[in-house]
Short mmCIF file of C-alpha atoms and ligand atoms in Angstrom, two decimals:
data_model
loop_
_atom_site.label_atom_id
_atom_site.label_comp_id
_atom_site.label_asym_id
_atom_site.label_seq_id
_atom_site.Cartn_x
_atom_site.Cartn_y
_atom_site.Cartn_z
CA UNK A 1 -13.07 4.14 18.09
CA UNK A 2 -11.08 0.79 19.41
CA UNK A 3 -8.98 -1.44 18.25
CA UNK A 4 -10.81 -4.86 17.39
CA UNK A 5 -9.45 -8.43 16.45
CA UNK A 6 -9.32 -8.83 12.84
CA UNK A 7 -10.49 -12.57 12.95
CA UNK A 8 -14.58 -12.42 12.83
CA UNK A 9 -15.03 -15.30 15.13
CA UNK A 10 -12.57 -13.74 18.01
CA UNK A 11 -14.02 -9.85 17.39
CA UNK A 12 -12.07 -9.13 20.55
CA UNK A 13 -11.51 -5.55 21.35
CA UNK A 14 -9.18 -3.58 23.06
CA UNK A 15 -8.58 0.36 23.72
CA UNK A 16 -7.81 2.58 20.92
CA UNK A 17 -4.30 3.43 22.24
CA UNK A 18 -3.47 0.07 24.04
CA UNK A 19 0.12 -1.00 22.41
CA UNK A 20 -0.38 -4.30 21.27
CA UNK A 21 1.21 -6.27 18.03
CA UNK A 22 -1.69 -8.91 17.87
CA UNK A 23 -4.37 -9.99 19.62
CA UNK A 24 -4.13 -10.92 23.32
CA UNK A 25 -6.84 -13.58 22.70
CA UNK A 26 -6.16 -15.37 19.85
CA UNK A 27 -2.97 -14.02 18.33
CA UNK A 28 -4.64 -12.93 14.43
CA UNK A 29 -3.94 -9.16 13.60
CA UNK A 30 -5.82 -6.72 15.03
CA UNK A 31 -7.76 -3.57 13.12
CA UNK A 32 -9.41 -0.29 13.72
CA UNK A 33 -12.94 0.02 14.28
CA UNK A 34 -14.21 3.15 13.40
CA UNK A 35 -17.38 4.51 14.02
CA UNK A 36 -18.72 6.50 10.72
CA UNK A 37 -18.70 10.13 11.65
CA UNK A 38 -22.38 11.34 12.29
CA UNK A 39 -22.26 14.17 9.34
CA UNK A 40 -24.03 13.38 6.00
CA UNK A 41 -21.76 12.29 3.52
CA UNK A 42 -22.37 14.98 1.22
CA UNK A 43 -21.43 17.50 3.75
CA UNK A 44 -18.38 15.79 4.63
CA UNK A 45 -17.49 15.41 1.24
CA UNK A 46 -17.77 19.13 0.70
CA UNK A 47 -15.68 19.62 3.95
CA UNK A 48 -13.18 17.21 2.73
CA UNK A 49 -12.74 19.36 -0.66
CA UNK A 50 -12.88 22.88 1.62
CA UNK A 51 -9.56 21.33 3.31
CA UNK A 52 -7.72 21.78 0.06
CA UNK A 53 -7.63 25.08 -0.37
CA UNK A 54 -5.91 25.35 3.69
CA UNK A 55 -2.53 25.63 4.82
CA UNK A 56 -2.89 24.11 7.52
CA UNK A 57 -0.48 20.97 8.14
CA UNK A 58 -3.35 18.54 8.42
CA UNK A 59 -5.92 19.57 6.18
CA UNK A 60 -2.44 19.73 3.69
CA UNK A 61 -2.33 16.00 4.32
CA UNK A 62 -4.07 14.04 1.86
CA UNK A 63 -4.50 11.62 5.02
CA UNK A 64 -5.59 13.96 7.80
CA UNK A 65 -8.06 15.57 5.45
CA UNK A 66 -9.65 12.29 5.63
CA UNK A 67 -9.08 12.29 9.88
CA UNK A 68 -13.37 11.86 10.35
CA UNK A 69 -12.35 8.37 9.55
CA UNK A 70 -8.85 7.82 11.41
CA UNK A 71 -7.72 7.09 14.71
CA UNK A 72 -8.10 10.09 17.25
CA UNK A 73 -6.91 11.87 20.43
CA UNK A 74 -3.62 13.57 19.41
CA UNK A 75 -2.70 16.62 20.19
CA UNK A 76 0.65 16.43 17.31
CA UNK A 77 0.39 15.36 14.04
CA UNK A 78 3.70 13.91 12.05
CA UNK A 79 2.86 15.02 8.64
CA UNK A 80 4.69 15.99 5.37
CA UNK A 81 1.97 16.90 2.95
CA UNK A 82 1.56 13.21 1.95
CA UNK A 83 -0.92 12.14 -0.14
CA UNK A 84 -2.43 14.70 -2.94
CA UNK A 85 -1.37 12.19 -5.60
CA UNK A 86 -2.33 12.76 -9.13
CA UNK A 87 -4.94 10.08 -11.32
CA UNK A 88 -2.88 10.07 -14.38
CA UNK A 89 -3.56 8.63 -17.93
CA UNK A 90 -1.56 7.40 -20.36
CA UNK A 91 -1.73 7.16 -23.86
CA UNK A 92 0.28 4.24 -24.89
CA UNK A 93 0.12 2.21 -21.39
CA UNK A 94 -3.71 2.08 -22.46
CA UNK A 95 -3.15 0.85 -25.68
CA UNK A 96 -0.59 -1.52 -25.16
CA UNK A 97 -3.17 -3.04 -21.92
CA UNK A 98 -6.05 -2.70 -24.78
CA UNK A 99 -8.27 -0.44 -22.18
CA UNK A 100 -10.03 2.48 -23.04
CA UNK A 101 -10.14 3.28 -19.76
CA UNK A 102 -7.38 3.33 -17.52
CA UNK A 103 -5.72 5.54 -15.18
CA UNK A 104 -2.75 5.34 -12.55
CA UNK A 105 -2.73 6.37 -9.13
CA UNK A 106 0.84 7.57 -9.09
CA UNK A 107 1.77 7.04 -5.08
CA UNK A 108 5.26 7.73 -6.11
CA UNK A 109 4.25 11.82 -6.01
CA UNK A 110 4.84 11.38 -2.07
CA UNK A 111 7.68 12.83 0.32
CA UNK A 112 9.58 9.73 0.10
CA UNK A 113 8.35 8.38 -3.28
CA UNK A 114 6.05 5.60 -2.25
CA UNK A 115 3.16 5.09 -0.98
CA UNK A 116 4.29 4.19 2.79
CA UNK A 117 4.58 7.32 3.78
CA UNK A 118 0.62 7.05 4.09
CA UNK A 119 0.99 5.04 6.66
CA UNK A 120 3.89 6.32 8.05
CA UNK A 121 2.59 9.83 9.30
CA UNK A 122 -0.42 7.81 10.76
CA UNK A 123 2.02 5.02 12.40
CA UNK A 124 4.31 7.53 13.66
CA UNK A 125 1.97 9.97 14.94
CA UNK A 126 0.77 6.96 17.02
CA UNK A 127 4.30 6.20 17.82
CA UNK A 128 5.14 9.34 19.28
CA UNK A 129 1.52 9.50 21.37
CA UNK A 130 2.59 6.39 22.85
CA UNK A 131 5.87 8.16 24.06
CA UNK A 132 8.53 5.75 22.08
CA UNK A 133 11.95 6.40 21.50
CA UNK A 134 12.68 4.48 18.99
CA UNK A 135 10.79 2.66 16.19
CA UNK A 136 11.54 -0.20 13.95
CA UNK A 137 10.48 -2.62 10.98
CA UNK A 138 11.77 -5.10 8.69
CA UNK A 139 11.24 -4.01 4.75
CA UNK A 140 12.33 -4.65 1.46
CA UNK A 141 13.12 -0.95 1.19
CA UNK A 142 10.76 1.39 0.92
CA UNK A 143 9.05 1.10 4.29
CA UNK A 144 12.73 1.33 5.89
CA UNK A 145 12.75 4.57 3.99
CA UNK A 146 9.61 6.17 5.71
CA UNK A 147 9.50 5.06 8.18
CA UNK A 148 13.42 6.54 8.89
CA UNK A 149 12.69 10.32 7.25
CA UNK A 150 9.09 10.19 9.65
CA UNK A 151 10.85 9.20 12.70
CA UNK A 152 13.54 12.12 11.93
CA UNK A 153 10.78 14.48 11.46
CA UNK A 154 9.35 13.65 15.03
CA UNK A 155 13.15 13.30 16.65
CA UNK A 156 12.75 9.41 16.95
CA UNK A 157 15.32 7.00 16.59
CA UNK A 158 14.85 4.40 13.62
CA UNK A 159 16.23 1.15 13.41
CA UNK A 160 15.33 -1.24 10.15
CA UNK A 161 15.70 -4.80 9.34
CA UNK A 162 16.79 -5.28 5.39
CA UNK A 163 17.42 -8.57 3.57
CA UNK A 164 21.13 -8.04 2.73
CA UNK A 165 21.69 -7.57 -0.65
CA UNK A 166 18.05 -7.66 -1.81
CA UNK A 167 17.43 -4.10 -1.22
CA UNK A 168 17.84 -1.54 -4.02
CA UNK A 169 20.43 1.36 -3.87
CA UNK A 170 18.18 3.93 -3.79
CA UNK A 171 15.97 2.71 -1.13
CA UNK A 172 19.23 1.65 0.94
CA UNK A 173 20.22 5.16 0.70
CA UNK A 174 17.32 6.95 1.81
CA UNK A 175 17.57 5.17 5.03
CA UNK A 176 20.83 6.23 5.86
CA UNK A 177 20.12 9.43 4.32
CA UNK A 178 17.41 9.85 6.66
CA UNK A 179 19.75 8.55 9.73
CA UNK A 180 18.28 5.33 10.39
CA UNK A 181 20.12 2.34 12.11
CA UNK A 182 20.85 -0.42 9.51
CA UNK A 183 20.51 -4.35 10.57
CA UNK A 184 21.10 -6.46 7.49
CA UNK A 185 19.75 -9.53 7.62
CA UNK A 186 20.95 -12.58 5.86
CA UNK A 187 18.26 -14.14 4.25
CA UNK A 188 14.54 -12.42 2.95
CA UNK A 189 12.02 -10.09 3.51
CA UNK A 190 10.05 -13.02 6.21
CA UNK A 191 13.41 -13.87 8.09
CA UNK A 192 14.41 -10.40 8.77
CA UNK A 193 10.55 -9.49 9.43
CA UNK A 194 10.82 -12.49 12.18
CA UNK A 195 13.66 -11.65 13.43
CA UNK A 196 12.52 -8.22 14.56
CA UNK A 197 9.37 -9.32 15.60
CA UNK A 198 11.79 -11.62 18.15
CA UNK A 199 14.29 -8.76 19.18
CA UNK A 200 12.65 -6.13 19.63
CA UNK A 201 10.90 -7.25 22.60
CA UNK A 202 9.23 -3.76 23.88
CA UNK A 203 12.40 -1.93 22.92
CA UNK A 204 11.20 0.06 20.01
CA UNK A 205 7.76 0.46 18.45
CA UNK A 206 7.18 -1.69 15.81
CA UNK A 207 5.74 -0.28 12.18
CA UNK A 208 5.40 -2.85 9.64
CA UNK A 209 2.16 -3.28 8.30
CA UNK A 210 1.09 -5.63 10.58
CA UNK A 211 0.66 -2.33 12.99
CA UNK A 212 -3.14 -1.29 12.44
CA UNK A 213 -2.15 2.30 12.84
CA UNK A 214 -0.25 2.58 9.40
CA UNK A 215 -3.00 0.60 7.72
CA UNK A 216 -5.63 3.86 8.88
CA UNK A 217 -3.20 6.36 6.33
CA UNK A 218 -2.60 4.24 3.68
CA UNK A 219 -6.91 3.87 3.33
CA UNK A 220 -7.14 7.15 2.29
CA UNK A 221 -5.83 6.19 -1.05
CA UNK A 222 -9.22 5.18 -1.75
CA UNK A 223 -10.89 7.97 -0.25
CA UNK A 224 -8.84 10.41 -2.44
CA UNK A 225 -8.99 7.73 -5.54
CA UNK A 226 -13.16 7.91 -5.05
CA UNK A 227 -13.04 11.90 -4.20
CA UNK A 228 -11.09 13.22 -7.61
CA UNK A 229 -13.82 10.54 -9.31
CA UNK A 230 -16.21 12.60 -8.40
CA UNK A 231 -17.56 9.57 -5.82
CA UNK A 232 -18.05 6.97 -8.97
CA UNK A 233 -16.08 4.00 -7.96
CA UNK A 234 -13.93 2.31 -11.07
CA UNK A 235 -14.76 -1.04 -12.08
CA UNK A 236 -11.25 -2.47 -11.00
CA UNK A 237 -8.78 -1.34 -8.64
CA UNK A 238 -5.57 -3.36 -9.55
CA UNK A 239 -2.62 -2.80 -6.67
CA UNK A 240 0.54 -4.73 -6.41
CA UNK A 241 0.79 -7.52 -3.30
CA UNK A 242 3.58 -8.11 -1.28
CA UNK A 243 3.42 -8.36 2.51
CA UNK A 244 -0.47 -7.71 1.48
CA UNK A 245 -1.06 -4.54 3.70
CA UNK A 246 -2.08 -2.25 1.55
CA UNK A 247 -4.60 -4.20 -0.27
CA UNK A 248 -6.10 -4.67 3.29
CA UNK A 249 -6.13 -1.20 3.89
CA UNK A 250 -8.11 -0.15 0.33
CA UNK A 251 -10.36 -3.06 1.36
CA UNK A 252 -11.05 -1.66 4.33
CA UNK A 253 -11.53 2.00 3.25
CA UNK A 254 -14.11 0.56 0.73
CA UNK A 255 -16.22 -1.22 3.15
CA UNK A 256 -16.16 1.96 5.31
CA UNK A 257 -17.17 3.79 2.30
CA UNK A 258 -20.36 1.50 1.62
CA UNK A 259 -21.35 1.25 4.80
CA UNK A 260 -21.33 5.29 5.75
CA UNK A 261 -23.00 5.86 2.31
CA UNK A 262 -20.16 7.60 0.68
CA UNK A 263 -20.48 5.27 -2.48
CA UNK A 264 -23.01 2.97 -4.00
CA UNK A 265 -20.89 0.43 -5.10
CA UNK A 266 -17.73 -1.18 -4.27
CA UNK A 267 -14.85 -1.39 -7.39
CA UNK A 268 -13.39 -5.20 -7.93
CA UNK A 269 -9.97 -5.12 -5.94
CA UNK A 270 -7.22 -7.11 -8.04
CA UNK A 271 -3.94 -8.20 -6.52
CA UNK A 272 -1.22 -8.64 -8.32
CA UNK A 273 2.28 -10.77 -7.15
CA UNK A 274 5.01 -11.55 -9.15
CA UNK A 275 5.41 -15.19 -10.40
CA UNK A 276 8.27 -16.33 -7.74
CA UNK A 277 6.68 -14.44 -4.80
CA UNK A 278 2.80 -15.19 -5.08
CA UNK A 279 2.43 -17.24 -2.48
CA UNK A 280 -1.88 -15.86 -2.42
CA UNK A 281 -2.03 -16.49 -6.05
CA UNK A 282 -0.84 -20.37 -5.58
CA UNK A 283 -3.62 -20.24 -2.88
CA UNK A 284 -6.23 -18.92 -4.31
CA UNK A 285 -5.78 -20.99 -7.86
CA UNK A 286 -5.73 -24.01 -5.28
CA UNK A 287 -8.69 -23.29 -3.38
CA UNK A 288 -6.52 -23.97 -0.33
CA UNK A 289 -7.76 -22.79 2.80
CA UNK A 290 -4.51 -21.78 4.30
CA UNK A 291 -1.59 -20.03 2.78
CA UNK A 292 1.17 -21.64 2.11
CA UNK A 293 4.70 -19.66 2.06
CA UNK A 294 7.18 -19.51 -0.55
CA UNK A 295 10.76 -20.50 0.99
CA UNK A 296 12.92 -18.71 -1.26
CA UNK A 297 10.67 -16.13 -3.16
CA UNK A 298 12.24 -14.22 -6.41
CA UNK A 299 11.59 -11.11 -8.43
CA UNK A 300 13.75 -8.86 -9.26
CA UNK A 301 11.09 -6.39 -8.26
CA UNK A 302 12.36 -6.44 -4.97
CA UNK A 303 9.42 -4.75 -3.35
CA UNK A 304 7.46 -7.61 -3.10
CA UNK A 305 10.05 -10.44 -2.94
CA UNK A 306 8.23 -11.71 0.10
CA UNK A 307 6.88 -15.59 0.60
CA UNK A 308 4.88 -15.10 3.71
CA UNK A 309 2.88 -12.18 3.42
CA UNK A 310 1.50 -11.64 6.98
CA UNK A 311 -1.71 -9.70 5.91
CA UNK A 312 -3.17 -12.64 3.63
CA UNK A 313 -6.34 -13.42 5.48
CA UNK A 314 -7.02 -9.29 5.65
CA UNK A 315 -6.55 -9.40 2.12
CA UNK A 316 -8.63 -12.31 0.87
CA UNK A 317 -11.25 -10.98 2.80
CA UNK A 318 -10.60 -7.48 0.96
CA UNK A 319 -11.12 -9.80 -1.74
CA UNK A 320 -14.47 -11.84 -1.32
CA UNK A 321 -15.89 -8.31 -0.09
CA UNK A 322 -15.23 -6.63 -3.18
CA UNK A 323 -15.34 -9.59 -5.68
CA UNK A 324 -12.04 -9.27 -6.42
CA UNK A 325 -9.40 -11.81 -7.48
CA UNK A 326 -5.37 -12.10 -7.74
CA UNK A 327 -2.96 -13.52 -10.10
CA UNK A 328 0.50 -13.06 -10.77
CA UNK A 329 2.81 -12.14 -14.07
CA UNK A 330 6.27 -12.71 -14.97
CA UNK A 331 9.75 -10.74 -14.65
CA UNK A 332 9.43 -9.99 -18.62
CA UNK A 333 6.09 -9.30 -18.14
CA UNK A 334 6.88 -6.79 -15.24
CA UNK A 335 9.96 -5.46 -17.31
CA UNK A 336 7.92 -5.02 -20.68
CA UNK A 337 5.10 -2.99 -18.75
CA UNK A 338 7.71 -1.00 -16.70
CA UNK A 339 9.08 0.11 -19.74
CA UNK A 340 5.51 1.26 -21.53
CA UNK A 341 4.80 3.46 -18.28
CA UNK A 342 8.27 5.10 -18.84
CA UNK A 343 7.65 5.81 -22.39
CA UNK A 344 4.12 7.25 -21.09
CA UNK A 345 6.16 9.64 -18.94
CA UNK A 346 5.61 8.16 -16.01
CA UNK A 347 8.07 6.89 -13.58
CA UNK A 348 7.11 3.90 -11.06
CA UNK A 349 9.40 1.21 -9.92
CA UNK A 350 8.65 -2.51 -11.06
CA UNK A 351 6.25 -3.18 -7.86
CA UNK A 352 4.06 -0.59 -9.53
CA UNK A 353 4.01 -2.13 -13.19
CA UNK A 354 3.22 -5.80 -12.23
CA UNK A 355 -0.47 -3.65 -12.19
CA UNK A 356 0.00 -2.75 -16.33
CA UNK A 357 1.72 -5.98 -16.91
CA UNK A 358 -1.70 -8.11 -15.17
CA UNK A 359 -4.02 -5.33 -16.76
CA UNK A 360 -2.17 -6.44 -20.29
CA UNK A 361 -2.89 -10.48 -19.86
CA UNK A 362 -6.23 -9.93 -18.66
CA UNK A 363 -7.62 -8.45 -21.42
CA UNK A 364 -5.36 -10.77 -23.71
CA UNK A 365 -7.30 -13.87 -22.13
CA UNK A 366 -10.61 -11.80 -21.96
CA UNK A 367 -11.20 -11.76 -18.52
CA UNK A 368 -12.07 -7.60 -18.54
CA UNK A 369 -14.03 -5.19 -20.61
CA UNK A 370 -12.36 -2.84 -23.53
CA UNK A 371 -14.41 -0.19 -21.64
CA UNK A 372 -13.99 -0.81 -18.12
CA UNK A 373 -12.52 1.55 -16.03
CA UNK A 374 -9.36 1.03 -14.20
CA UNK A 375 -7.32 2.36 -11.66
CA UNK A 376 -3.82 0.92 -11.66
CA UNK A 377 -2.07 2.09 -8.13
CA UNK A 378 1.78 2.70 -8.49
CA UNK A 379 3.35 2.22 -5.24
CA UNK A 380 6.86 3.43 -6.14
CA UNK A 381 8.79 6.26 -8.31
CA UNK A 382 11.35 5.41 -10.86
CA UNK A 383 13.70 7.01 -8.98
CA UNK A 384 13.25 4.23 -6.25
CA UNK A 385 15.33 1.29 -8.35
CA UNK A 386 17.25 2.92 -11.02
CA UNK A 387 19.71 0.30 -11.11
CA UNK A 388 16.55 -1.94 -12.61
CA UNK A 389 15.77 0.25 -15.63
CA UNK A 390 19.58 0.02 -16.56
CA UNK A 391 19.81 -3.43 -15.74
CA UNK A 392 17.18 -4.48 -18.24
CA UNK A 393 17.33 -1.60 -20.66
CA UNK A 394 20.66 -1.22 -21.66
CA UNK A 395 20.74 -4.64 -22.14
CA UNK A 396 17.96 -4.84 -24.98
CA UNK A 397 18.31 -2.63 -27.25
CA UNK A 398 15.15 -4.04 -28.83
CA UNK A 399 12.90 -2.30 -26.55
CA UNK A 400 15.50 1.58 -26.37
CA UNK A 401 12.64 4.20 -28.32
CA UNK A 402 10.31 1.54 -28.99
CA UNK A 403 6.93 3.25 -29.68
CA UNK A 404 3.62 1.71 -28.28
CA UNK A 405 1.69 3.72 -29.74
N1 F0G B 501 4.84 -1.77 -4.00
C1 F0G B 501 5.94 -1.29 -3.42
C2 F0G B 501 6.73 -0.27 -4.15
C3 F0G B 501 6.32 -1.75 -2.13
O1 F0G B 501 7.40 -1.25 -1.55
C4 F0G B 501 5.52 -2.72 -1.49
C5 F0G B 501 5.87 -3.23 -0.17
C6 F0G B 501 4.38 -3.17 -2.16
C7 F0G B 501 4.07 -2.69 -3.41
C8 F0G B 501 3.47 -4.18 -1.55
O2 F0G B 501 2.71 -3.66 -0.51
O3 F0G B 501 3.40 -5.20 1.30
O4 F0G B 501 1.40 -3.76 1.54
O5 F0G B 501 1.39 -5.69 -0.04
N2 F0G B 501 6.95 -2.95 0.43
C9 F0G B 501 7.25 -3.33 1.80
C10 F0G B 501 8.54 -2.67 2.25
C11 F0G B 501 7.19 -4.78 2.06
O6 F0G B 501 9.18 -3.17 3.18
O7 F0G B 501 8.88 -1.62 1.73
P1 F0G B 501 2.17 -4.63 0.65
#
């Protein structure tokens, strides 16, 4: 395995382990290239279950069960059991979408109640092997969270950029919780992710997404999604888009997939922003070759308030690979669907329910199948922004024990 240039035309490569933040030749992000494990697939598969019933810390992991297909060559792993999230279904979030078929990857079920901690135990595992001290990133929340309790689990120091004020509560709290060093930055999500990218200068390892490392864990998502499918991939996989990491990653896990024979066909991969921070959706309704960022994005789902996603050319590729498309929904929209998932039972945060609310207008204007089957990935737990669901709730008391049924 080595790390390669993300940008086809460069392809440059460089050692697994070499610490760099982008490519030394031409400056695009850089990826994991990883060689598909020479073990048939149905074998591995079967090895891959056999993990499950270990206690052993990294067959625990629903990432380093996966670790055929991840980064190698350390001897300490810095896991919490992440992963082993439930497919769940829900009655009235089905109806009130008009699917038949329709389940939720609930990412929230993790140590720190989102789906970064994926990444995390594969970015800090990396961190450590590289002997830092301290590690960093900028985040809306929920990466400064992570990344904080899996730097305290390895005795790192933490230190995390957050748009002051735009950062909920809970999220805020879990980061100090978890001991981390607090810079608030005035402005968003993109000025507080430049801002580290220009201080830090070698001082601390850096661990936003743009760090191929965390983008290895949070793959596994769709090697777990495919594995408790019984290898039938979905028709759609519909994930939330912010800094557009993660959609990268499940892009990437599904080419890996194909190509090592693990599946026969690739699900449709739909993004979904909300309307003041979709700066891919304005680009891809445009046809525009380049992306052009939002100055002052706005949602109150916080999570993805960002205008200049750094992963956009990963993700559009994730895209044309799998057929896939993006488009964004409203704050009532987001609100309306966060609210049917609650009634459902199920707690995400309003990142996660942009996925119901696009799900809901899609079928509305046509655009998918009564029958198809879905996978909507929450990326949060209620828990995460409690001060939304009061916020809009108690507000309207229209919507307080409103059945969809
Ligand atoms: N959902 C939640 C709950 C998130 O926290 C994020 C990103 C996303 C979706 C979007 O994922 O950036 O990979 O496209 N949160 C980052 C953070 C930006 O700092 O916590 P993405």
């Amino acid at each position: 395995m080595h790390q390669r240039c993300s940008n086809p035309q460069c392809a440059a490569t460089f050692e697994l382990h070499d610490r760099h933040v982008a490519c030394a030749v031409c400056g695009e992000l850089l990826e994991i290239a990883v060689e598909p494990p020479p073990i048939a697939p149905d074998q591995l598969k079967r090895i891959w279950l056999q993990r499950r019933c270990s206690y052993q810390p990294r067959d625990i992991s629903g990432v380093w069960r996966f670790r055929e297909f991840l980064p190698d060559g350390y001897s300490e792993l810095v896991t919490m059991g992440e992963g082993n999230s439930p497919l769940l279904e829900g009655r009235k979030t089905a109806a009130w979408a008009g699917l038949r078929n329709l389940q939720f990857k609930h990412l929230g079920w993790n140590p720190t109640a989102c789906f970064k901690d994926l990444g995390m135990t594969t970015g800090v595992t990396e961190a450590v092997f590289a002997r830092a001290r301290c590690v960093g990133c900028a985040s809306t929340g929920n990466t400064a969270a992570s990344l904080a309790a899996y730097a305290a689990r390895a005795g790192l120091r933490a230190r995390v950029y957050l748009p002051a004020g735009h950062v909920s509560e809970n999220k805020l709290a879990q980061a100090i919780d978890f001991g981390a060093e607090i810079v608030h930055v005035a402005g968003g999500f993109d000025t507080a992710l430049e801002r580290i990218l220009r201080e830090a200068n070698g001082s601390l390892y850096f661990l936003n997404s743009i760090n191929p490392f965390r983008l290895e864990g949070q793959k596994t998502v769709m090697f777990e999604m495919l594995e408790q499918m019984g290898w039938q991939a979905p028709d759609y996989v519909v994930v939330p888009g912010g800094n557009l990491g993660n959609s990268s990653a499940f892009g990437k896990a599904l080419q890996e997939l194909l190509a090592a024979g693990f599946i026969d066909r690739l699900p449709r991969l739909v993004i979904v922003q909300a309307q003041g921070a979709n700066p891919l959706t304005r680009m891809w309704r445009s046809g525009a070759d380049e992306l052009e960022p939002i100055e002052k994005p706005e949602t109150a789902a916080t999570a993805i308030r960002i205008g200049k996603p750094r992963s956009w050319k990963k993700a559009l590729r994730a895209l044309e690979q799998t057929d896939g498309f993006v488009l964004d929904v409203s704050e009532d929209e987001i609100a309306e669907a966060k609210c049917v998932i609650g009634h459902d039972g199920i707690g995400c945060e309003p990142a996660s329910a942009t996925t119901l609310a696009a799900l809901r207008q899609l079928r509305e204007q046509g655009k998918i199948d009564r029958e198809a089957s879905v996978v909507a990935i929450l990326t949060g737990h209620a828990l995460k922004d409690t001060s939304f669901i009061l916020k809009s709730r108690l507000g309207e008391p229209a919507l307080q024990g409103e059945s969809y049924a």
